[in-house]
Coordinates of C-alpha atoms and ligand atoms in Angstrom, one line a residue:
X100 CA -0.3 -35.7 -37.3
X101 CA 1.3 -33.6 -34.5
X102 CA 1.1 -35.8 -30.9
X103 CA -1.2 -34.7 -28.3
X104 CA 2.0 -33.1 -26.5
X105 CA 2.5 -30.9 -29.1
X106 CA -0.7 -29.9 -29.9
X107 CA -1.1 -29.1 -26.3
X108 CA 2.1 -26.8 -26.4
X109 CA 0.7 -25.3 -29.1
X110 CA -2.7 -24.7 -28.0
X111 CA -3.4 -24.4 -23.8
X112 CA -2.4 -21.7 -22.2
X113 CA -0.5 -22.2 -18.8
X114 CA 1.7 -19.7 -16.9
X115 CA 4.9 -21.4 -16.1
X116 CA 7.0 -20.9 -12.8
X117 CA 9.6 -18.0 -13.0
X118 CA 12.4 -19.9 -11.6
X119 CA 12.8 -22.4 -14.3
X120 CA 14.1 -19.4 -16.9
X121 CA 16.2 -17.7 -14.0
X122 CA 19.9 -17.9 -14.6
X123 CA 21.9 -17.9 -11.4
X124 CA 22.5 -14.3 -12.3
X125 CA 19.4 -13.0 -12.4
X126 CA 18.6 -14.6 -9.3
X127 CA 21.5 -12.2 -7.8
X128 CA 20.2 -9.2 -9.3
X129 CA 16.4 -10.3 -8.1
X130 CA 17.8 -10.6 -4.6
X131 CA 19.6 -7.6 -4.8
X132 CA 16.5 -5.9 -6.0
X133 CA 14.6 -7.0 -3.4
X134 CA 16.8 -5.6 -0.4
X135 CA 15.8 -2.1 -1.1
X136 CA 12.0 -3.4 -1.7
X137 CA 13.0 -4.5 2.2
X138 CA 14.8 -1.6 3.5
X139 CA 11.9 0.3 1.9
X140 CA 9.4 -1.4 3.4
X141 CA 10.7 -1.3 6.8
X142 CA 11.3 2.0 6.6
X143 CA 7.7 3.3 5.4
X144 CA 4.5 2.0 6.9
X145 CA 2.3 5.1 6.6
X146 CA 1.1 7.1 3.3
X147 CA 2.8 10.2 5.4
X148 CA 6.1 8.3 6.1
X149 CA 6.1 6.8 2.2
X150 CA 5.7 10.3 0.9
X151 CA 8.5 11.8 2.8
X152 CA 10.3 9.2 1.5
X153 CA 9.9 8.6 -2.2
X154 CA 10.2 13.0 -2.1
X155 CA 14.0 12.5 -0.4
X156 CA 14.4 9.6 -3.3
X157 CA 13.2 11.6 -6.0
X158 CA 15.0 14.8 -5.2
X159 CA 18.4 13.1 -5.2
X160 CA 17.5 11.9 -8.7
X161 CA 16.7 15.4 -9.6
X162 CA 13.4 15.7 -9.3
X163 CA 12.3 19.3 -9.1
X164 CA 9.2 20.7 -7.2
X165 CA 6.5 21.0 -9.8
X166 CA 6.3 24.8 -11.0
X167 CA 2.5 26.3 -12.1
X168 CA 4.4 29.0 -14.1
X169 CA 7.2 27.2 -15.2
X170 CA 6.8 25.9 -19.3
X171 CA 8.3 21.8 -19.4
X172 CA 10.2 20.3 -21.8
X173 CA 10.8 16.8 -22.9
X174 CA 13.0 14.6 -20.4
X175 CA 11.8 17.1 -17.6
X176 CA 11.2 15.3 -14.2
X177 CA 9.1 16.5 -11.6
X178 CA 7.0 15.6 -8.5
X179 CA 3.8 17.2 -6.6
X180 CA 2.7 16.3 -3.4
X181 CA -0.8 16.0 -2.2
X182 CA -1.4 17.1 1.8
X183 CA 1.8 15.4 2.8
X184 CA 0.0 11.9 1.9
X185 CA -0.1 11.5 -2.0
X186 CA 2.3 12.0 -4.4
X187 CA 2.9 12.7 -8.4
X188 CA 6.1 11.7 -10.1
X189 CA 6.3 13.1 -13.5
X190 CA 9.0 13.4 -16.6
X191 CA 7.7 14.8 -19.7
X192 CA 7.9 12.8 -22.6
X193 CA 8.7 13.5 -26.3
X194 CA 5.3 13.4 -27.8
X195 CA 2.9 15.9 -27.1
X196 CA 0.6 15.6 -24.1
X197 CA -2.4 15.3 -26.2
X198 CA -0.8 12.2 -27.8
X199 CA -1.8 10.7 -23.9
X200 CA 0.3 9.8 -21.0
X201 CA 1.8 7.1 -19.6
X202 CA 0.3 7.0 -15.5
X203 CA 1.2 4.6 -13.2
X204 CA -1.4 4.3 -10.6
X205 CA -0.7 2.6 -6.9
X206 CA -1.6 3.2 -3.5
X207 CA 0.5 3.7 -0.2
X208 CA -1.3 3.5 2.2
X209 CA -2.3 -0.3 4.2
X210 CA -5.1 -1.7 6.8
X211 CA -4.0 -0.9 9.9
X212 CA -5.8 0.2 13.4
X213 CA -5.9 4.0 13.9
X214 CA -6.2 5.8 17.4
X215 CA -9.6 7.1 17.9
X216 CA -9.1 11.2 19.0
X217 CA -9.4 10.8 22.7
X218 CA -8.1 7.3 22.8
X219 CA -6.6 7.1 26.6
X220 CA -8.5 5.3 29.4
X221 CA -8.0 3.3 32.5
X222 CA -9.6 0.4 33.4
X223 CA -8.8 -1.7 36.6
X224 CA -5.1 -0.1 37.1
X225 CA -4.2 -0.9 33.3
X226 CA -4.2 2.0 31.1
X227 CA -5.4 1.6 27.2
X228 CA -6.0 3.5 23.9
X229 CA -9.1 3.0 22.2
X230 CA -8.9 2.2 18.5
X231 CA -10.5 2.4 15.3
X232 CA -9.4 0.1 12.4
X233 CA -8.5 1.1 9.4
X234 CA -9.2 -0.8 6.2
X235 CA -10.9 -4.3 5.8
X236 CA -8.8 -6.7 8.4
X237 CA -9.7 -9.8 9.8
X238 CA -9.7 -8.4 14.0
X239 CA -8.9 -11.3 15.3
X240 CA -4.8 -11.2 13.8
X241 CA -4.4 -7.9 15.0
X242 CA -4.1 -9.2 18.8
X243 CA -1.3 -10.4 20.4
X244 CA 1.6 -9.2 18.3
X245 CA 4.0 -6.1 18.8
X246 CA 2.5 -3.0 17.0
X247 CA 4.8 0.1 16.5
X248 CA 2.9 3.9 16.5
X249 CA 3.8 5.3 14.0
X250 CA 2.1 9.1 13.1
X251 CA 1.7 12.6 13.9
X252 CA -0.1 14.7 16.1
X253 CA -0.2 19.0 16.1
X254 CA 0.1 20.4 19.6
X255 CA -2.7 23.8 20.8
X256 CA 0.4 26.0 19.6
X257 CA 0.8 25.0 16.6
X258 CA 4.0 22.5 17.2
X259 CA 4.2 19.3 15.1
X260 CA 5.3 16.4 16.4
X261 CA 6.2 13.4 15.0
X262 CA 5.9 9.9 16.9
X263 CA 7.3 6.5 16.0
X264 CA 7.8 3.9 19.1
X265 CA 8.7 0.6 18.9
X266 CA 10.7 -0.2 15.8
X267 CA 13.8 0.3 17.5
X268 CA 15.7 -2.7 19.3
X269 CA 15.3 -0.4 22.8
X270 CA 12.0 0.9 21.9
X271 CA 9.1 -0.7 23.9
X272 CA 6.0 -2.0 21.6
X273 CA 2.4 -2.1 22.0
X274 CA -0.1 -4.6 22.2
X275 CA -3.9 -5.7 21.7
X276 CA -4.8 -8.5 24.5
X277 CA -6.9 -11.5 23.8
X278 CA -8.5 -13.9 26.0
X279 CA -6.6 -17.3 26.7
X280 CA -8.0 -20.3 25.2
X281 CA -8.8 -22.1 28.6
X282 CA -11.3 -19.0 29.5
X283 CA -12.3 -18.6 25.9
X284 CA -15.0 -20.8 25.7
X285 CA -17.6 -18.4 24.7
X286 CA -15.6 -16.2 22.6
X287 CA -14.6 -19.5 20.6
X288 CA -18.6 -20.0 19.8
X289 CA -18.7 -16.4 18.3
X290 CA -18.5 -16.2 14.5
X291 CA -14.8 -15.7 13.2
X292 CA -15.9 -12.6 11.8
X293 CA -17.1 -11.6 15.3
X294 CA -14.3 -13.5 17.5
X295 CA -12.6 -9.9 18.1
X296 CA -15.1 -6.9 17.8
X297 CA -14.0 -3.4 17.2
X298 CA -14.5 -2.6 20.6
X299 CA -12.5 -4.9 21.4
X300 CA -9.1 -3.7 20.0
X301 CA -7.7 -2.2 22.7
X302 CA -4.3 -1.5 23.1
X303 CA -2.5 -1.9 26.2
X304 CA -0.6 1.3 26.5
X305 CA 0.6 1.4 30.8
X306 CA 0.4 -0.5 34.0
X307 CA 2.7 1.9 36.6
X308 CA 0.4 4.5 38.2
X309 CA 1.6 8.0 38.9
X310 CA 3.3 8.7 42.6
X311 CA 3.3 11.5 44.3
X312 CA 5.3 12.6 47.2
X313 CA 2.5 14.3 49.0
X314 CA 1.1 12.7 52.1
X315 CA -2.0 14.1 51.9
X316 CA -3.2 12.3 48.6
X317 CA -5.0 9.1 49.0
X318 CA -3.2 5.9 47.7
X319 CA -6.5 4.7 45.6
X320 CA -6.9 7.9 44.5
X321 CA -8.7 7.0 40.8
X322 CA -7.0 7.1 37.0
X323 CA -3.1 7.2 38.3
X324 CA -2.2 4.9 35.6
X325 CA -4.2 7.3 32.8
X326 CA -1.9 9.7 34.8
X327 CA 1.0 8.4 34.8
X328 CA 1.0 7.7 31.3
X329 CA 0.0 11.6 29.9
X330 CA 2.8 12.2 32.3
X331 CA 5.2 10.3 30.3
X332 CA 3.9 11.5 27.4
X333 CA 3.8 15.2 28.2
X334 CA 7.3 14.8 30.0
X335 CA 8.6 13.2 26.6
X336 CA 6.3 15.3 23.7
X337 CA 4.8 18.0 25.4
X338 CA 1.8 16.8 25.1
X339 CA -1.4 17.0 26.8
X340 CA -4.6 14.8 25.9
X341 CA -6.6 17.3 24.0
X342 CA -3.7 17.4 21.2
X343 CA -5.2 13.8 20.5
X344 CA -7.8 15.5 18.6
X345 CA -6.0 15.9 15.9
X346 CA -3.5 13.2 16.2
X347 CA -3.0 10.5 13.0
X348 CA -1.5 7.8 14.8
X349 CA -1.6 4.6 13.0
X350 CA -0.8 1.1 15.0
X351 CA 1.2 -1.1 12.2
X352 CA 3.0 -4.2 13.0
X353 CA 6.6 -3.6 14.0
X354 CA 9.7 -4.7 13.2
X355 CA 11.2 -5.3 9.7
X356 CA 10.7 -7.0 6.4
X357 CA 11.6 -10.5 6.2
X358 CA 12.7 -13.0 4.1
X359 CA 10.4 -16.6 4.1
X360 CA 11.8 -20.0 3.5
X361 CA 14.8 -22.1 3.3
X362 CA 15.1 -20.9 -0.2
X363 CA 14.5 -17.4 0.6
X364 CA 12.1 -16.9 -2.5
X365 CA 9.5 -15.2 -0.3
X366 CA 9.1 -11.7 1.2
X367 CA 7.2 -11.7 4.7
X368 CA 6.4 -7.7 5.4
X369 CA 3.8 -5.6 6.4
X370 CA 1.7 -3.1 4.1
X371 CA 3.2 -5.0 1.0
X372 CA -0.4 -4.3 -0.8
X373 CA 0.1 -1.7 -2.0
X374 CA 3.6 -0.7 -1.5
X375 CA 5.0 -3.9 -3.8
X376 CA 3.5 -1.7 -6.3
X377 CA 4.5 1.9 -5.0
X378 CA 8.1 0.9 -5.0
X379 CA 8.4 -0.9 -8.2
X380 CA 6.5 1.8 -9.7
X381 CA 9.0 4.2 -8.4
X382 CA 12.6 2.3 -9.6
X383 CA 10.9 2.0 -13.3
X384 CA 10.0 5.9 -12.9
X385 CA 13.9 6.5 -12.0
X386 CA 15.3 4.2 -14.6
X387 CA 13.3 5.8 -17.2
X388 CA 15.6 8.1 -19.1
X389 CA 13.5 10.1 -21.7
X390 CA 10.2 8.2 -22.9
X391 CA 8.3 8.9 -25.8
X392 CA 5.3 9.9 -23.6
X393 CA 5.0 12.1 -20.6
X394 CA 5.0 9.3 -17.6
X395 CA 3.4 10.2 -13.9
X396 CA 3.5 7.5 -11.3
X397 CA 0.7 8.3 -9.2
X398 CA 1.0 7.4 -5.4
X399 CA -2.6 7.5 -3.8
X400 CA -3.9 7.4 -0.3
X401 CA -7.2 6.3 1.0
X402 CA -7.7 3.2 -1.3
X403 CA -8.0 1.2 1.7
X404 CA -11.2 2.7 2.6
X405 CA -12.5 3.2 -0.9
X406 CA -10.5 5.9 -2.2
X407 CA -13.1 8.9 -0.9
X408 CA -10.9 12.3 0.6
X409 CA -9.1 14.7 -0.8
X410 CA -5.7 12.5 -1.2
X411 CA -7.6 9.3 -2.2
X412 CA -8.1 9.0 -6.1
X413 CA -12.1 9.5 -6.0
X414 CA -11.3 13.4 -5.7
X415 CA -10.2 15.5 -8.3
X416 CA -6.2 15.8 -7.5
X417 CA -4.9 14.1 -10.1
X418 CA -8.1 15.7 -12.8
X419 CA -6.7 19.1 -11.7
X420 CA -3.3 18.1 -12.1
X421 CA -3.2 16.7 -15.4
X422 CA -5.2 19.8 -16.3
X423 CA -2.5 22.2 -14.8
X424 CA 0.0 20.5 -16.7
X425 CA -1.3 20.5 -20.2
X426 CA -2.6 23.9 -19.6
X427 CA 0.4 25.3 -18.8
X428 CA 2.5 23.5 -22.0
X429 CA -1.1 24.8 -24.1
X430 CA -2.5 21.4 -24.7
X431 CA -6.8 20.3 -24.6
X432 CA -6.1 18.3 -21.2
X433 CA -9.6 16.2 -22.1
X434 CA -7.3 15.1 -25.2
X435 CA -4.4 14.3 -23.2
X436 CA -7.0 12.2 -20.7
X437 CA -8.8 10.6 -23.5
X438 CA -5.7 9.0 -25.2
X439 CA -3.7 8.3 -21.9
X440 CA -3.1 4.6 -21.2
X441 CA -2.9 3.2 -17.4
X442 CA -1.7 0.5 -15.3
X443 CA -3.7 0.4 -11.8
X444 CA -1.1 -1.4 -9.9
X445 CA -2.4 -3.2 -7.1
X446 CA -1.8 -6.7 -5.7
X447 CA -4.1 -9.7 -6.3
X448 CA -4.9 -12.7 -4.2
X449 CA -2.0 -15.8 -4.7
X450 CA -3.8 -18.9 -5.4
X451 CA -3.8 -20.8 -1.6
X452 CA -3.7 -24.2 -1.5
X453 CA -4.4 -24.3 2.3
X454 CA -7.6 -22.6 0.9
X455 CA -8.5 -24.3 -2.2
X456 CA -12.2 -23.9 -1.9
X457 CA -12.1 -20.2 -2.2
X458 CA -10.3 -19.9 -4.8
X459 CA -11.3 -20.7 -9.2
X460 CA -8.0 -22.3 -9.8
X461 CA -7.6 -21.9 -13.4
X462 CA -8.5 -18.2 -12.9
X463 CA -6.2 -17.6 -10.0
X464 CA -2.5 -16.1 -10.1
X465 CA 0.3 -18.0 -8.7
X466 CA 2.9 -17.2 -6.2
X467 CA 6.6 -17.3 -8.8
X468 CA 4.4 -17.2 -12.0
X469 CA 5.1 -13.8 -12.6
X470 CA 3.1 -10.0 -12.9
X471 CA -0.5 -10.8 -12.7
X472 CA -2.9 -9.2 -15.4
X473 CA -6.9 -8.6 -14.1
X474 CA -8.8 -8.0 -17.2
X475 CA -11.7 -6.6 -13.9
X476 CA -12.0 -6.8 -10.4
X477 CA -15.2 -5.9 -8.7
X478 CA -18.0 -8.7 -7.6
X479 CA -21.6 -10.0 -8.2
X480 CA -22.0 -9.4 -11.7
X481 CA -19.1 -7.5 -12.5
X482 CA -20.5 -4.7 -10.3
X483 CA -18.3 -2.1 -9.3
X484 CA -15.5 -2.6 -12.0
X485 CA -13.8 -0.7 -15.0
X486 CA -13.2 -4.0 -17.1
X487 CA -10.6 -2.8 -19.3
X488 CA -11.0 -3.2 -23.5
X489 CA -10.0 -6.2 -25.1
X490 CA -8.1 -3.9 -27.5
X491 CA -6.3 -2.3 -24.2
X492 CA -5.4 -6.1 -22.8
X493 CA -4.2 -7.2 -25.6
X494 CA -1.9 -3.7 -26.3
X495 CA -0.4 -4.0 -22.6
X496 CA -0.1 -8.3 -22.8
X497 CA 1.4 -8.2 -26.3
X498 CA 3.7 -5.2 -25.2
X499 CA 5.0 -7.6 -21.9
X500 CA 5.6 -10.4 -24.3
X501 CA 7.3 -8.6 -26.8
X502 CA 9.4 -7.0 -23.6
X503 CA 9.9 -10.7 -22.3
X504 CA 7.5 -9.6 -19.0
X505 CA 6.4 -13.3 -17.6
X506 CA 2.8 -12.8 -17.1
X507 CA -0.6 -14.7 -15.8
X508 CA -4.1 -13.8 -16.0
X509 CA -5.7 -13.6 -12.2
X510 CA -9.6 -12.8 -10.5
X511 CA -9.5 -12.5 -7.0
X512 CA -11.8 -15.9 -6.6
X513 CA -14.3 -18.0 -7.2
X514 CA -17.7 -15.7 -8.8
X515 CA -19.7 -14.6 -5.7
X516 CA -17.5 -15.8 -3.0
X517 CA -16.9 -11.9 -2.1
X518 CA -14.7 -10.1 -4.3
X519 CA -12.7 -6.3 -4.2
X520 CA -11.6 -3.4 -6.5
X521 CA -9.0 -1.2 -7.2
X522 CA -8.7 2.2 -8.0
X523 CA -8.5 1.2 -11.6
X524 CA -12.4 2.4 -12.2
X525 CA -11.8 5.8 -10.9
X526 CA -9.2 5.8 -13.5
X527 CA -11.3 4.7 -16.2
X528 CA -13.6 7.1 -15.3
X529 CA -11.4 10.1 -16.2
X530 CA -12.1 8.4 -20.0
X531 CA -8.0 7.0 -20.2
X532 CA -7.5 3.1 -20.8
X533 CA -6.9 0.9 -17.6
X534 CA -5.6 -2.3 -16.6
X535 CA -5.6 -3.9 -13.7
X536 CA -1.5 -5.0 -12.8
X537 CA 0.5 -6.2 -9.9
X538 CA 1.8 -9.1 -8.0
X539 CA -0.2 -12.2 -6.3
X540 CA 0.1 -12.3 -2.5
X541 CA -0.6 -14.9 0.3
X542 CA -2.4 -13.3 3.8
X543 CA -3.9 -10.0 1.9
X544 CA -4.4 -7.3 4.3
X545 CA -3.0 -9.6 7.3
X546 CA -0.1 -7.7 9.4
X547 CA 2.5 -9.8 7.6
X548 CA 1.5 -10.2 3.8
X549 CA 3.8 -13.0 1.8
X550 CA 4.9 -11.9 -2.0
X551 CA 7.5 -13.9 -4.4
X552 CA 11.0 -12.2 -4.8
X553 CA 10.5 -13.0 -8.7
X554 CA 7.0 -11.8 -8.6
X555 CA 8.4 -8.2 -7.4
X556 CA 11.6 -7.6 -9.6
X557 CA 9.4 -9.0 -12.9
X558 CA 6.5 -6.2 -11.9
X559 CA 9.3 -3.4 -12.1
X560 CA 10.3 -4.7 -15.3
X561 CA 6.4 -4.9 -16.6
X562 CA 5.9 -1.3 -15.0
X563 CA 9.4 0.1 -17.1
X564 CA 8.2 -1.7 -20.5
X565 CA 5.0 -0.1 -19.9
X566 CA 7.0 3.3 -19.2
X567 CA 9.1 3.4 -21.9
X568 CA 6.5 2.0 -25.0
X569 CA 6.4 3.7 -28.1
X570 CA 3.4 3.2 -30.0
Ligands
LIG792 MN1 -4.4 -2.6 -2.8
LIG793 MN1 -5.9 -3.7 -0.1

């Protein structure tokens, strides 16, 4: 008779912590890893900013321009951009494309608060941008901290220009007022979900108003602040406030990536969903030397407002693609689709214990425990989801194991507490195999999201296994 111990060894099924099979080692290549995750992170907080990026990145690696006329060979590496806001990174593999590819799917851009297209105004001698948010954020943490602007905007003639103020040391930052407590006693009886409102996010952009040497002007002549600040700004861009119109300036939380805890295990950034899984995605795709099937990592935009526009993953970008390709090397590109496996690589919500009650514990991933594995996403009913195969779980989970990935099983919550998707069913939808992969986090879609420093380096490893499988 085996003892209960053993039979429970033998039969439950628990993840286990990474950090109890990290050598000392490791642990110094993990932290190494995860510097450039930071650097990287700090460096790119817009789908525009990660795209100029990862292109640099890939180009330096060898990466060529992808070429309509141009017939690819095995071990070939290429990348495609999308409108300056999505990417392709591709290397042909041995097989043929109609034996399927390999895609890696992620997204890069993050909730954050856009500038609505004429966003200046003055109210009592303070001057302000309006806003529109972008993504689903709780308002309320959006106020009070330093936020950086960080975008473009294209002048009447034609000129480009770029803005980003307030990630440098000098730089001044930007900020969203909220009412102090001791006046707040109304605003504290709203709802939480109502405790900011949209309308509320205003940014404080100017105080000074404008001064002019003529006599003649009256002192409380109105707007001087609005003035004085599309003085500053015309003085310093060359701007005037029509250009606004077409302006894509995001407000993201400034400063740098972070580590979190006397241990430093733990990553505090912004925009880590989905750019946890961007970058890992992207150091598998340049370790990868020549795999047995033709590989794209696919960097999407628009997944933060349900994937709709012409660089989000609901249009036909990456369809057309795939079809150039296999056209062009005289393969059946429905073929390739039909046989292609994929891993949507998104985060997933870390178990909370501050927040147990949300949260189906046995069903939950764990910060530490390693790359999380969501068989579907979606809510009420499974509504909304691509729920992969059990034939295509158990392919990708047997494939981590036999790779030595450390891997859990994680749902988002507890059935009909609320619930989310990826772009994993848009995937599906082009007929390829899907899984849901990525990394728990703690404070999804808050302006500083928490991830596990084991958690990131083992989801590069998953995402290069995946890469690089054979059969
Ligand atoms: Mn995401
Ligand atoms: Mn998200």
């Amino acid at each position: 008779m085996s003892s209960s111990s053993e039979l429970k060894k033998q039969l439950f099924f628990n993840s286990k912590h990474l950090h109890d099979d990290t050598a000392d080692a490791e642990w110094k290549q993990v932290s190494s890893f995860v510097e450039g995750y930071k650097t990287f992170l700090s460096a790119c907080k817009t789908e525009r900013e990660c795209v100029a990026h990862i292109k640099a990145e890939v180009q330096k690696k060898g990466f060529e321009e992808f070429d309509y006329n141009r017939k690819y060979n095995p071990g070939d590496k290429f990348y495609y951009v999308n409108r300056k806001k999505a990417m392709i990174i591709g290397t042909i593999g041995k097989q043929s494309l109609e034996s399927g590819l390999n895609l890696l799917v992620s997204h890069i851009d993050s909730p954050r608060i856009d500038l609505k297209p004429k966003p200046l105004y003055e109210k009592e001698e303070l001057a302000y941008f309006k806003t529109h948010y972008y993504g689903g954020i709780k308002k309320y943490q959006w106020t009070t901290i330093p936020l950086a602007l960080h975008g473009k905007l294209i002048k009447r003639d034609g000129q480009e220009v770029d803005l980003m103020v307030g990630e440098d040391a000098d730089d001044p930052i930007f900020c969203i007022s909220d009412l102090l407590p001791h006046l707040a006693s109304e605003q504290m009886k709203r709802p939480v979900s109502r405790g900011v409102l949209g309308e509320e996010l205003n940014l404080v952009v100017g105080s000074l108003p404008f001064k002019t040497a003529d006599q003649d002007e009256k002192p409380d002549a109105s707007e001087r602040v609005r003035l004085n600040v599309l003085k500053l700004l015309n003085e310093r861009y060359g701007i005037v406030e029509q250009d606004f119109i077409t302006a894509e300036l995001c407000l993201v939380p400034a400063g740098k990536a972070r580590d979190v805890g006397f241990d430093r295990s733990l990553i505090c950034a912004y925009g880590q969903d989905d750019r946890v899984c961007a970058y890992t995605a992207l150091c598998a795709h340049l370790e990868l030397k020549s795999p047995t099937y033709t590989t794209l990592t696919v960097l999407a935009d628009k997944e933060e407002t349900g994937s709709d526009g012409n660089t989000g993953l609901k249009s036909a970008f990456l369809l057309h693609f795939i079809r150039d390709l296999a056209e062009q090397t005289g393969y059946d590109y429905r073929r390739a689709l039909r046989n292609s496996c994929c891993l949507s690589a998104d985060v997933n919500a870390a178990y909370d214990p501050a927040w147990p009650d949300v949260f189906e514990k046995n069903n939950s991933s764990l910060l530490n425990h390693g790359v999380v594995v969501t068989k579907y996403t979606g809510s009420g009913g499974k509504f909304g989801t691509a729920d992969a195969s059990a034939e295509f779980v158990y392919r990708v989970t047997s494939l981590f194991d036999e790779k030595k990935i450390t891997w859990q099983p994680g749902m988002l919550g507890k059935v009909d507490i609320g619930g989310g998707g990826t772009v994993a069913k848009y995937m599906a939808n082009l007929d390829m195999d899907v899984v849901d992969i990525g990394v728990p986090v703690l404070s999804m879609h808050a302006p500083y999201e928490i991830t596990a420093k084991l958690d990131v380096f083992m989801l590069k490893n998953a995402l290069l296994a995946f890469a690089s499988r054979e059969g």
